[in-house]
CSV table of C-alpha atoms and ligand atoms in Angstrom, one decimal:
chain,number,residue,atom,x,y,z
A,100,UNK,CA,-38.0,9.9,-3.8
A,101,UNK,CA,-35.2,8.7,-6.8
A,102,UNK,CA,-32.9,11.6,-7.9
A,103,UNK,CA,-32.2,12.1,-11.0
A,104,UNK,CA,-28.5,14.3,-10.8
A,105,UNK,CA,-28.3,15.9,-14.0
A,106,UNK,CA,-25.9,19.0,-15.6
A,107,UNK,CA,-22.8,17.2,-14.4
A,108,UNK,CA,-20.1,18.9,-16.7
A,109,UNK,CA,-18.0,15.4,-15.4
A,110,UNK,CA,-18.9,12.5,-13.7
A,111,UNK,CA,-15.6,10.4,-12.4
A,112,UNK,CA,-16.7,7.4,-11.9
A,113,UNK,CA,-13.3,5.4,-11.0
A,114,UNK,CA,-15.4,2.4,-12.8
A,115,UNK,CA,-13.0,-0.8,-13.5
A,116,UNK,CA,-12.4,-3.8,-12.5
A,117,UNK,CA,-13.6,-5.2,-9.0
A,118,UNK,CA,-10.9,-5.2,-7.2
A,119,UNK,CA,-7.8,-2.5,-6.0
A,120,UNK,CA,-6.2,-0.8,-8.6
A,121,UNK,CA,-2.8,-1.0,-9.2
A,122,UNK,CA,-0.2,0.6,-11.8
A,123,UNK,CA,-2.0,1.7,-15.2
A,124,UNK,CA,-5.0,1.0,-13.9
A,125,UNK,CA,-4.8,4.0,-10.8
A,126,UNK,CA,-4.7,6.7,-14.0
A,127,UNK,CA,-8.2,5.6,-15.2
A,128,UNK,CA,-11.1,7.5,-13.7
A,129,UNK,CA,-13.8,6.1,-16.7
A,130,UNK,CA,-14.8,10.1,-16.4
A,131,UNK,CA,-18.6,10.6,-18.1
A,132,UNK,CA,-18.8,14.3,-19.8
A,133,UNK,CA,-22.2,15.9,-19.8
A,134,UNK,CA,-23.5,12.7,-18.0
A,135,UNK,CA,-26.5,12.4,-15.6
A,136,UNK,CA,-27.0,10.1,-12.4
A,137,UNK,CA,-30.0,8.3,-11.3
A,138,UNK,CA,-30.7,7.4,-7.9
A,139,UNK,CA,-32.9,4.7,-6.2
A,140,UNK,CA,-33.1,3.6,-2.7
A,141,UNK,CA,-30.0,5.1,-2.0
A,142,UNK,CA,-28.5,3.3,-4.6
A,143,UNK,CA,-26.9,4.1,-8.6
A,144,UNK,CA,-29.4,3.0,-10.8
A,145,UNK,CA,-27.9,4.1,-13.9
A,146,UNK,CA,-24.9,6.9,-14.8
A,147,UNK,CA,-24.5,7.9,-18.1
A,148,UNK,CA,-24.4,10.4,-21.0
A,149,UNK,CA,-26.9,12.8,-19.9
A,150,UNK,CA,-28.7,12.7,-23.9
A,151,UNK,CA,-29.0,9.1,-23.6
A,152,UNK,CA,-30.3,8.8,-19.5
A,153,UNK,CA,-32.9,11.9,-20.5
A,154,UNK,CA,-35.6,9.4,-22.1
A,155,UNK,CA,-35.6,7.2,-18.5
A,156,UNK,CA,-36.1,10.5,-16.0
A,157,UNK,CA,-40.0,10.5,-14.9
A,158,UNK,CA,-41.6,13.1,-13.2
A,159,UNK,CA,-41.2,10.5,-9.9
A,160,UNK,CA,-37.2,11.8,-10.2
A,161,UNK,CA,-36.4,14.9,-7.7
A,162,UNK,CA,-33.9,16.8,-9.7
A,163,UNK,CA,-30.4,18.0,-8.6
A,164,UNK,CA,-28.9,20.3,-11.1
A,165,UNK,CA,-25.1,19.8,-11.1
A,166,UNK,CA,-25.0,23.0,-12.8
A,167,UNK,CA,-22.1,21.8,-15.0
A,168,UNK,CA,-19.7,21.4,-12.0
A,169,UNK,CA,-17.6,17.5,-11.6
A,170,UNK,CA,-19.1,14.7,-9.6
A,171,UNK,CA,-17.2,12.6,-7.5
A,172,UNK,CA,-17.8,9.5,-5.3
A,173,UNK,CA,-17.2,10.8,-1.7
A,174,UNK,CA,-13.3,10.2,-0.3
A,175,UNK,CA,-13.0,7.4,1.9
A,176,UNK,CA,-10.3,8.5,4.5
A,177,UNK,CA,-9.0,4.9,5.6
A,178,UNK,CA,-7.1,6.3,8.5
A,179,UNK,CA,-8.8,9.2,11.3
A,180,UNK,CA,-8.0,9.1,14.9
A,181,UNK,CA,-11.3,11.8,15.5
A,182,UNK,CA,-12.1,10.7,18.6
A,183,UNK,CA,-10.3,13.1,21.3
A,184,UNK,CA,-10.7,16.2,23.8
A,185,UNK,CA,-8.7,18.6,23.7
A,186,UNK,CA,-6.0,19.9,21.0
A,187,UNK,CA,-2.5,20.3,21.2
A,188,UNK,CA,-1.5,23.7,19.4
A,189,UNK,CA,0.9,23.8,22.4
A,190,UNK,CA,3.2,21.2,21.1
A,191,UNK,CA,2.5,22.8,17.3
A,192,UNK,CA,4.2,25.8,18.6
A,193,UNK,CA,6.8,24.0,20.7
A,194,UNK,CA,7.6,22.1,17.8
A,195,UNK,CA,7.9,25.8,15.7
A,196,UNK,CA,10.4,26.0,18.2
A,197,UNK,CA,12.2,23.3,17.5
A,198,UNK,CA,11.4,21.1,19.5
A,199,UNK,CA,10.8,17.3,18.3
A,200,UNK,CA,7.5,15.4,18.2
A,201,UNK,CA,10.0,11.9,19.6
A,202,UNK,CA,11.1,14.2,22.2
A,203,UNK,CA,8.2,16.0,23.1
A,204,UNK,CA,6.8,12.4,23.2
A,205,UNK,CA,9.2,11.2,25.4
A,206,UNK,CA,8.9,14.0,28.0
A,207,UNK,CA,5.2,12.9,28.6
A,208,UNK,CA,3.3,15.0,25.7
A,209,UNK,CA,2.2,13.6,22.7
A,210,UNK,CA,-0.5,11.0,22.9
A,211,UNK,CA,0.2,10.8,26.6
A,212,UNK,CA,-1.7,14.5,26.6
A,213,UNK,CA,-4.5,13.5,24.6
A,214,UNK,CA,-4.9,10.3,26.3
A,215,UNK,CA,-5.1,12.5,29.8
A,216,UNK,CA,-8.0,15.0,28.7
A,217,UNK,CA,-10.1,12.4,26.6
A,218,UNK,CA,-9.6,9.8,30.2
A,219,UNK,CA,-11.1,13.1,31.8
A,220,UNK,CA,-14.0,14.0,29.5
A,221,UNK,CA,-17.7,12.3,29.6
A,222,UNK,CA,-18.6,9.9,26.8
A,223,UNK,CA,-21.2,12.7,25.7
A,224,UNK,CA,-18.7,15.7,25.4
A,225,UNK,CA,-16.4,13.3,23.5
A,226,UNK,CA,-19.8,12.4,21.9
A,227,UNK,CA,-20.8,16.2,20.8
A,228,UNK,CA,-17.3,17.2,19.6
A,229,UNK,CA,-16.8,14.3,17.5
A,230,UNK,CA,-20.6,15.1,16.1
A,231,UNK,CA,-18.8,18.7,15.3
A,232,UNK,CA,-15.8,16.7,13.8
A,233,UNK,CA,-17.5,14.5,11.5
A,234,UNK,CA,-19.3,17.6,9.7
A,235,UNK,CA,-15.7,18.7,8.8
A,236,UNK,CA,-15.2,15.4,6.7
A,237,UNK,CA,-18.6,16.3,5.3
A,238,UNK,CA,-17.4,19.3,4.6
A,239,UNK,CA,-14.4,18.3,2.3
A,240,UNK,CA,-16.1,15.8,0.4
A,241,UNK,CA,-15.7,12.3,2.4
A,242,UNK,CA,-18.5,9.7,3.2
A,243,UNK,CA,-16.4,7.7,5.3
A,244,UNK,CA,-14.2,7.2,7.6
A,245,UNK,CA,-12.3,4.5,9.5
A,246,UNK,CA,-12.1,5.7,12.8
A,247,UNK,CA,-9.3,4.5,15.5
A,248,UNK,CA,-9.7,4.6,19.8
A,249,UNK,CA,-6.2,4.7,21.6
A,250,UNK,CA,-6.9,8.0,23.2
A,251,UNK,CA,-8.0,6.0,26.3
A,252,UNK,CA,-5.9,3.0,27.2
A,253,UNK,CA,-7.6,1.4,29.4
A,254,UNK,CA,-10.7,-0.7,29.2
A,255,UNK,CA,-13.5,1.2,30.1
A,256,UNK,CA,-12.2,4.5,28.3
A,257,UNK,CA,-11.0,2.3,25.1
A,258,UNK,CA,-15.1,0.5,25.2
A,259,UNK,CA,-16.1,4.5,25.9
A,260,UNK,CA,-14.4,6.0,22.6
A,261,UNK,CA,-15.6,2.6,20.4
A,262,UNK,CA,-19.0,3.6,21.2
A,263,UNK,CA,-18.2,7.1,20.6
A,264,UNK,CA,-17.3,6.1,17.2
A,265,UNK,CA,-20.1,3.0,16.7
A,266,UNK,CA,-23.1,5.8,17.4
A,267,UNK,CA,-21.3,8.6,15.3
A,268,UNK,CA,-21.8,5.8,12.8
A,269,UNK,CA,-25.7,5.7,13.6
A,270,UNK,CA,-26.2,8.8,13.2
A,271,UNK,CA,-26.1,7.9,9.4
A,272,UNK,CA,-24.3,10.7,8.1
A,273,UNK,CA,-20.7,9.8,7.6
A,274,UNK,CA,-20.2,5.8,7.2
A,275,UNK,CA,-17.6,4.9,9.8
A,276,UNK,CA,-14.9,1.9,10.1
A,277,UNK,CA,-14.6,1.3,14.0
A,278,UNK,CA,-11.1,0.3,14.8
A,279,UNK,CA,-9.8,-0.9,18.4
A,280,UNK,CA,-6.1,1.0,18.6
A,281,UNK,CA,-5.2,0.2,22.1
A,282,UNK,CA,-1.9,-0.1,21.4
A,283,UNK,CA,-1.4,3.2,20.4
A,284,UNK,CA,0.8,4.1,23.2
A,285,UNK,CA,1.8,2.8,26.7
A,286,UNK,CA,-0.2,4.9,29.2
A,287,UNK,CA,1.6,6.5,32.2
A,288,UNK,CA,0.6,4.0,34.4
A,289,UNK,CA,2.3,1.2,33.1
A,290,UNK,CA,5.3,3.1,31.9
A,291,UNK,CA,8.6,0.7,32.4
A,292,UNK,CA,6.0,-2.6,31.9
A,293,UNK,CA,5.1,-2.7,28.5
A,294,UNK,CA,4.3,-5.7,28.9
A,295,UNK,CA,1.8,-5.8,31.5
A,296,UNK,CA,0.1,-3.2,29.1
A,297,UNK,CA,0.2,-5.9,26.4
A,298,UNK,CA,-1.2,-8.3,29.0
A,299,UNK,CA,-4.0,-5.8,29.3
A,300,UNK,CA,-4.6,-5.1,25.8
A,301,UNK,CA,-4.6,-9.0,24.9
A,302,UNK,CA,-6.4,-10.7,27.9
A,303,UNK,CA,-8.8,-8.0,28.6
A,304,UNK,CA,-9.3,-5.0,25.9
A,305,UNK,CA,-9.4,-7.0,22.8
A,306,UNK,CA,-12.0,-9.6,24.1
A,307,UNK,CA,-14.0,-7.2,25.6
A,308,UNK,CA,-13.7,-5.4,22.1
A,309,UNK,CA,-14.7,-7.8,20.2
A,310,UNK,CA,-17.3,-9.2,22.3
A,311,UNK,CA,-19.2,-5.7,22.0
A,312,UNK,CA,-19.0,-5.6,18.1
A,313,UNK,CA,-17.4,-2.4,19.1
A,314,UNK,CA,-14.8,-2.8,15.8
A,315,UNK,CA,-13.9,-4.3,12.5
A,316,UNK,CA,-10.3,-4.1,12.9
A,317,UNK,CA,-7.4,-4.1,15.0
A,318,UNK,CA,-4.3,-1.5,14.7
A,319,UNK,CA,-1.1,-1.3,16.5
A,320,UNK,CA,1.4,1.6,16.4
A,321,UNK,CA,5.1,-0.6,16.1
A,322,UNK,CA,7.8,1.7,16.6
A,323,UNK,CA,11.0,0.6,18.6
A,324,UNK,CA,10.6,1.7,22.0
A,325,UNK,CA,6.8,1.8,22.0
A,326,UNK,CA,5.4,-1.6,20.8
A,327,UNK,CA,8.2,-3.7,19.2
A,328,UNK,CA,7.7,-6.5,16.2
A,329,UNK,CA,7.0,-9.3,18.8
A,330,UNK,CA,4.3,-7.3,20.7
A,331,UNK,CA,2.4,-6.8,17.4
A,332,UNK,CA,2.6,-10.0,16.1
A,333,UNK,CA,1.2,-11.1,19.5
A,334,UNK,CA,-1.6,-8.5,19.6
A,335,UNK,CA,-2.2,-8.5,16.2
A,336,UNK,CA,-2.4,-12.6,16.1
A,337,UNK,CA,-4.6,-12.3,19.4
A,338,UNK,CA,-7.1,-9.8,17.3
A,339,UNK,CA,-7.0,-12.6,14.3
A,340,UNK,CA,-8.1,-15.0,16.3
A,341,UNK,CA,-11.0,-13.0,17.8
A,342,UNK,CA,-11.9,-12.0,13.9
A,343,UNK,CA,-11.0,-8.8,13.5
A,344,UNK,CA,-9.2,-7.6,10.3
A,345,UNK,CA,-5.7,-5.9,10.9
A,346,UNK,CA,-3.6,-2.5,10.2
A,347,UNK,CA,-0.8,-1.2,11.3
A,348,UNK,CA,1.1,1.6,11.9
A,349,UNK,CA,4.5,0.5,10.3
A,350,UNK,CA,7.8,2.2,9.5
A,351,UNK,CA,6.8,5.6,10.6
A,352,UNK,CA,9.6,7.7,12.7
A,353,UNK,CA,12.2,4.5,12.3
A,354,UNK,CA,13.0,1.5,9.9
A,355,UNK,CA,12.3,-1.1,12.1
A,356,UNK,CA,11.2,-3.5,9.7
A,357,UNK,CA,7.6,-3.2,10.9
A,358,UNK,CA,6.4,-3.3,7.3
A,359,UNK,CA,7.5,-7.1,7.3
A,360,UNK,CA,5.9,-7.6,10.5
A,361,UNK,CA,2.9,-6.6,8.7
A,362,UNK,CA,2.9,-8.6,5.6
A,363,UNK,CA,3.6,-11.8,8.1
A,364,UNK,CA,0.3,-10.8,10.7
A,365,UNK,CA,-1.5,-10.8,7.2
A,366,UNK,CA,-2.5,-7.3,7.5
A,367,UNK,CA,-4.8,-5.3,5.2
A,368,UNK,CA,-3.0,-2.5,5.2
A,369,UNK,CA,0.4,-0.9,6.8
A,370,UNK,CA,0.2,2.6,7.1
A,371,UNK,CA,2.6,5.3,7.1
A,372,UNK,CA,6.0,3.4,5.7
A,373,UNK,CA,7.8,7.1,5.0
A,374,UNK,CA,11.0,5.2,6.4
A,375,UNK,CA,10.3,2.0,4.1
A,376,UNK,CA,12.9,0.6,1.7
A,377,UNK,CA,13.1,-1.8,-1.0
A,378,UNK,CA,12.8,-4.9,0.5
A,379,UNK,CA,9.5,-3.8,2.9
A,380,UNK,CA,8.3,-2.7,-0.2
A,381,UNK,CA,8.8,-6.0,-1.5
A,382,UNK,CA,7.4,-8.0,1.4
A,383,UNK,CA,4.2,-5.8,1.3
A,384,UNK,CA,3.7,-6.9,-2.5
A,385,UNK,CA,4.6,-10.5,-1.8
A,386,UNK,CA,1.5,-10.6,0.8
A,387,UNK,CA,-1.0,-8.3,-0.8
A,388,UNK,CA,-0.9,-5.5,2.0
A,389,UNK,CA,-1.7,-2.7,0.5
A,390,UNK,CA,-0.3,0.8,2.0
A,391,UNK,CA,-1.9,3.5,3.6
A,392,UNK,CA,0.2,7.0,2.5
A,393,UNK,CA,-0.3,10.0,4.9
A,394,UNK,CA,1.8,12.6,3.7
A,395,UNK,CA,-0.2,15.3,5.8
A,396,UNK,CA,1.1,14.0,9.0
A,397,UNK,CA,4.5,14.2,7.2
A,398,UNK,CA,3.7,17.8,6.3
A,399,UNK,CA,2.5,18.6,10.2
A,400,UNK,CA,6.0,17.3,11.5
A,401,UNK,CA,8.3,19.1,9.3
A,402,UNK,CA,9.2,16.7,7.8
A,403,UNK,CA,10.5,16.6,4.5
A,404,UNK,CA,10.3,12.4,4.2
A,405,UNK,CA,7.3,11.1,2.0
A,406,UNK,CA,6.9,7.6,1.7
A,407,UNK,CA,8.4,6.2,-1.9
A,408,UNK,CA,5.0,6.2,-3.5
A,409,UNK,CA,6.0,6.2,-7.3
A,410,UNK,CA,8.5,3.1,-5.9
A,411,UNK,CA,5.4,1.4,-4.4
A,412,UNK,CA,2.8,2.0,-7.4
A,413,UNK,CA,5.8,0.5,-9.9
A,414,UNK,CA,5.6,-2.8,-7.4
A,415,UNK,CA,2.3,-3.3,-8.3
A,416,UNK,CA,0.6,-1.9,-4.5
A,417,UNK,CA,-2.6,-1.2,-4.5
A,418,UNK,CA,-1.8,2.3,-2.9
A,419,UNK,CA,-4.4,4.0,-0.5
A,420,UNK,CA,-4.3,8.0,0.6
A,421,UNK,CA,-5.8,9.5,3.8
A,422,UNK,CA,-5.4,11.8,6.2
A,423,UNK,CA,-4.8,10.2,9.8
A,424,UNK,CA,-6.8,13.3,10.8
A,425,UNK,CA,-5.4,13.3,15.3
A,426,UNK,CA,-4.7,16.1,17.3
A,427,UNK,CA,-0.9,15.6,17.2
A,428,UNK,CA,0.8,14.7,14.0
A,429,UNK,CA,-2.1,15.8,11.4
A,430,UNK,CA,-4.6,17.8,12.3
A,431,UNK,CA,-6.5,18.2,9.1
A,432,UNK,CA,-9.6,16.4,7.8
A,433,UNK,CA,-9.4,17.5,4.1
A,434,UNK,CA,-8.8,15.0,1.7
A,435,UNK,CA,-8.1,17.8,-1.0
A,436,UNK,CA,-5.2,18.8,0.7
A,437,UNK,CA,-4.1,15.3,0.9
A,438,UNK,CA,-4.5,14.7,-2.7
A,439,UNK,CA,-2.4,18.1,-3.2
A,440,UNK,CA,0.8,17.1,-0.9
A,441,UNK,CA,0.2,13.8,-2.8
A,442,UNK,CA,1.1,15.3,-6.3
A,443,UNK,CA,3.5,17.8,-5.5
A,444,UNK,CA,5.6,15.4,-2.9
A,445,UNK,CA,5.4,12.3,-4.1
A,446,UNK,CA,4.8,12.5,-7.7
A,447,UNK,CA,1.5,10.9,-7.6
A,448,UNK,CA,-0.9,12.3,-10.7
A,449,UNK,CA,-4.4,13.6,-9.5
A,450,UNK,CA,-6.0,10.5,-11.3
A,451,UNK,CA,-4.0,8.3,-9.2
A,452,UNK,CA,-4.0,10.0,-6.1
A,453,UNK,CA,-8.0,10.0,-6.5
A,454,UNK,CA,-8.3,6.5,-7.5
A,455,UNK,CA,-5.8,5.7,-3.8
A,456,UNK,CA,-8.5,8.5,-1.9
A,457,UNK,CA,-11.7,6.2,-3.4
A,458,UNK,CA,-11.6,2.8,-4.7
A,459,UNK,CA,-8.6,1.7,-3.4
A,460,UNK,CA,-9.1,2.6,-0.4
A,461,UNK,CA,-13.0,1.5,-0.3
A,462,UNK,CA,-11.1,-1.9,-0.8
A,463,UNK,CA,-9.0,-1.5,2.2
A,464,UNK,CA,-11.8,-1.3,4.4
A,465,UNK,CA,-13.5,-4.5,2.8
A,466,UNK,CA,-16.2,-1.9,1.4
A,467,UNK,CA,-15.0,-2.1,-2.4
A,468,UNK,CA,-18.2,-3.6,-3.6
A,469,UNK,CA,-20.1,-1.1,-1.7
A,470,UNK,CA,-18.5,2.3,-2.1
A,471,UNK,CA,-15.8,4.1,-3.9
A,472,UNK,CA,-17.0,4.2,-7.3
A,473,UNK,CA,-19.8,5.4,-9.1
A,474,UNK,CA,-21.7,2.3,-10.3
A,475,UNK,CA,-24.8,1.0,-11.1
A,476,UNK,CA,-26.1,-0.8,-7.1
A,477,UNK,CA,-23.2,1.3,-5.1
A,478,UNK,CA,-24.3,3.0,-2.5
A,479,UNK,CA,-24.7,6.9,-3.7
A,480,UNK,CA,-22.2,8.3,-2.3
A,481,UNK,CA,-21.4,10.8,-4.0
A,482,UNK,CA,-19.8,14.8,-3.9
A,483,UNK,CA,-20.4,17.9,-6.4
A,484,UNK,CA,-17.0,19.9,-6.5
A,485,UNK,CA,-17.7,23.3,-7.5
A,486,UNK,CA,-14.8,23.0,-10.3
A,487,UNK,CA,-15.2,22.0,-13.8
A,488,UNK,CA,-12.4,19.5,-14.1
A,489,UNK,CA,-11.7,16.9,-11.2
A,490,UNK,CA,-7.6,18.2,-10.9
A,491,UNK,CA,-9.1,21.6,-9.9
A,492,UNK,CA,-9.6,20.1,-6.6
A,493,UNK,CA,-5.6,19.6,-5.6
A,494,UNK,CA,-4.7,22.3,-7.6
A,495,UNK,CA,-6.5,24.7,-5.9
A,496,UNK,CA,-5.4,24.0,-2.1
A,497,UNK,CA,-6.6,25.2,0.8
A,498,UNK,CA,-10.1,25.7,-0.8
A,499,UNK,CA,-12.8,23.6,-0.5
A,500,UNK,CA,-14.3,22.4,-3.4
A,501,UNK,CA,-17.1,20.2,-2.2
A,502,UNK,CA,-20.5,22.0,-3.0
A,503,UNK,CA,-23.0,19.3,-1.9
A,504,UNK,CA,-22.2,16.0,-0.4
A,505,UNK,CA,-24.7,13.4,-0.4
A,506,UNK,CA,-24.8,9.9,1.4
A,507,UNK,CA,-26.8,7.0,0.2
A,508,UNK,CA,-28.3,9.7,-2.3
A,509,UNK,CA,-29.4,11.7,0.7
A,510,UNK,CA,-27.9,15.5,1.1
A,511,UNK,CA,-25.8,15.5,4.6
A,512,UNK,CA,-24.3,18.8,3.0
A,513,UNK,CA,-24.4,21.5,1.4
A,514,UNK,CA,-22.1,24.5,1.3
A,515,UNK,CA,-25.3,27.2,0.1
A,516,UNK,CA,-27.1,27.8,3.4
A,517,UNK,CA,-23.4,29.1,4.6
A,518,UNK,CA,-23.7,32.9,4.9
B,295,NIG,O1,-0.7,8.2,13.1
B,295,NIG,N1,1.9,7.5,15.3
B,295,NIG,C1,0.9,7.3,16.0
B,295,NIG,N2,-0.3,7.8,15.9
B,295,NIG,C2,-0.6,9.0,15.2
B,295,NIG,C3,-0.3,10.2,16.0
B,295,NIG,C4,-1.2,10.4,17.1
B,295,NIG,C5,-0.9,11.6,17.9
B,295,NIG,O2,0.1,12.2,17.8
B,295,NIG,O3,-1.8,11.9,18.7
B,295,NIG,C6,-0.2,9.0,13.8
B,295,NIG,O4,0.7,9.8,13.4
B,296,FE,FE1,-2.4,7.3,12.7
């Protein structure tokens, strides 16, 4: 049946040019006021002032009464690790402590944890939590995710989370990015021959990966003492060649320089960059990479170092927010909240930080012409916030704002059954 949404006190539509916005063009939303939606196949038919849209709504049309709250495409949360077992509230409180996340790392926590309880669990355990996961993300108001492995690290359980990830995708309610991260960390085994991991991850993962049309894209984490600039340009190169797009983990805990390395590998995006400086900034312009902000993982760590976004948007980046939603340096799904540490960090306005949550990073994931706007034949993807006035929904953290979330014009959630 077509919907016709109507009662929508504001419909953002983040309408504009087809392509990633930079600059100016990140404060434009194109908001409609009073405006009504119409939905076919799954698709915007038409959004506009609801007086002039009133004439074309049929009895054929199922109504959804937006009951004067704001309308919002769905976030698109271009960077999730949500496949894992396990959580690690241990190292939370050890790092209350004071202990470091580099040193807890070092000392054989950190990923090396998760990676040992998600080796351990069955592909159907790791299947039902994520299930549980992806209804958080619902939940908050996003519609997709890209979704990482590198909880596994080695063959089979790197192939076992990609499929995690590839049916949580069939299921049809959240749209999911797959992406092969198995260079996320070197596993315990090979610890002292990084390179014979890289071996592994080149000759045998990454084939094996690609062969499956287990993912889209390709993402190293390059820090010194983990996976170097050479051993991501070889990876990275190797995943090129097999055609997979590329991200990166760049510039996170150290300046290594990594945000070069990913303007050279021709990257879509490097993510992270709260160490960046001037001249990663420019070498990220130069190539069209656009950056991946997660200033909730900085918030998780203690840290008080955002990545220069103001610096970035005056380059002309297209920037993108997300959450990088793992058990270790962020565990939080909500875009809200990431739009909140946004403004009040890093000097992004709502607008912008909401055009970097949708569009932008729609574009990231090669989706732009399919999601991350409200327009005429997108996908209706598409959230009612239960505010009347789209800054509401950073300004008032910690709630959550998203009443009913709907995916290809089909409800995958709604906040009214909840007691
Ligand atoms: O993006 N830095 C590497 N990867 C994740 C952390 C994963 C974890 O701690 O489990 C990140 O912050
Ligand atoms: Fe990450």
């Amino acid at each position: 049946m077509p919907l016709a949404v109507v009662n929508c006190g504001e419909i953002v539509t983040v309408a504009g040019p087809a392509r990633p916005r930079i600059r100016d063009e990140m404060k434009n939303l194109s908001i409609v006021r009073g405006g009504a939606m119409l939905v076919r196949e799954g698709r915007i038919e038409s959004i506009g002032p609801q007086m002039e849209l009133k004439a074309h709504i049929a009895d054929e049309y199922e109504i959804v009464d937006a009951g004067g709250r704001t309308v919002l495409p769905g976030f698109v949360d271009a960077h999730t690790h949500p496949v894992f077992a396990g959580t690690r509230a241990d190292e939370y409180e050890m790092r209350a402590g004071g202990a470091t996340y580099e040193q807890i790392a070092k000392e054989g926590g950190g990923i090396r944890s998760t990676v040992r309880k998600t080796r351990a669990a069955s592909e159907e355990d790791l299947f039902e939590t994520a299930l549980g996961r992806s209804q958080w993300f619902l939940r908050v108001g996003t519609t997709t995710i890209e979704a990482k492995s590198g909880y596994g690290l080695t063959l089979e359980s790197e192939l076992r989370i990609l499929r995690v990830i590839c049916r949580l995708g069939a299921e049809n309610r959240l749209r999911i990015v797959p992406t092969f991260l198995g260079a996320h960390e070197v596993p315990d085994e090979y610890r002292g021959r990084t390179g014979d991991y890289i071996d592994l991850v080149v000759r045998e993962m990454l084939p094996a990966v690609a062969s499956a049309g287990l993912a889209e894209y390709c993402d190293v984490f390059c820090e010194p003492g983990i996976f170097n600039g050479e051993a991501a340009l070889r990876i990275l190169g190797a995943a090129r060649e097999l055609g997979l797009g590329i991200r990166m983990h760049a510039d996170q805990l150290s300046r290594s320089g990594a945000a070069e390395i990913a303007a050279l590998a021709g990257a879509a995006t490097a993510d992270h960059l709260e160490q960046i400086d001037a001249r990663g900034i420019e070498a990220l312009a130069h190539a069209g990479v656009q950056p991946v902000l997660l200033p909730a993982s900085v918030y998780t760590l203690g840290s008080k170092r955002f990545a220069p976004a103001r610096e970035m948007i005056d380059a002309g980046l297209a920037v993108v927010l997300a959450t990088d939603f793992n058990p270790g340096s962020s565990p939080t799904p909500s875009m809200p909240f990431v739009l909140s540490l946004a403004s009040t960090q890093t000097r992004m306005t709502p607008a912008e930080a909401l055009t970097a949550a949708t569009i932008n990073a729609a574009y990231s994931l090669g989706r732009g012409s399919e999601i991350g706007s409200l327009e005429p034949g997108k996908q209706a993807d598409f959230v009612i916030h239960d505010c009347r006035d789209y800054r509401e929904i950073p300004y008032f953290v910690g709630l959550e704002p998203a009443y009913e979330t709907y995916l290809g014009g089909r409800l995958v959630y709604s906040r009214h059954d909840r007691p």
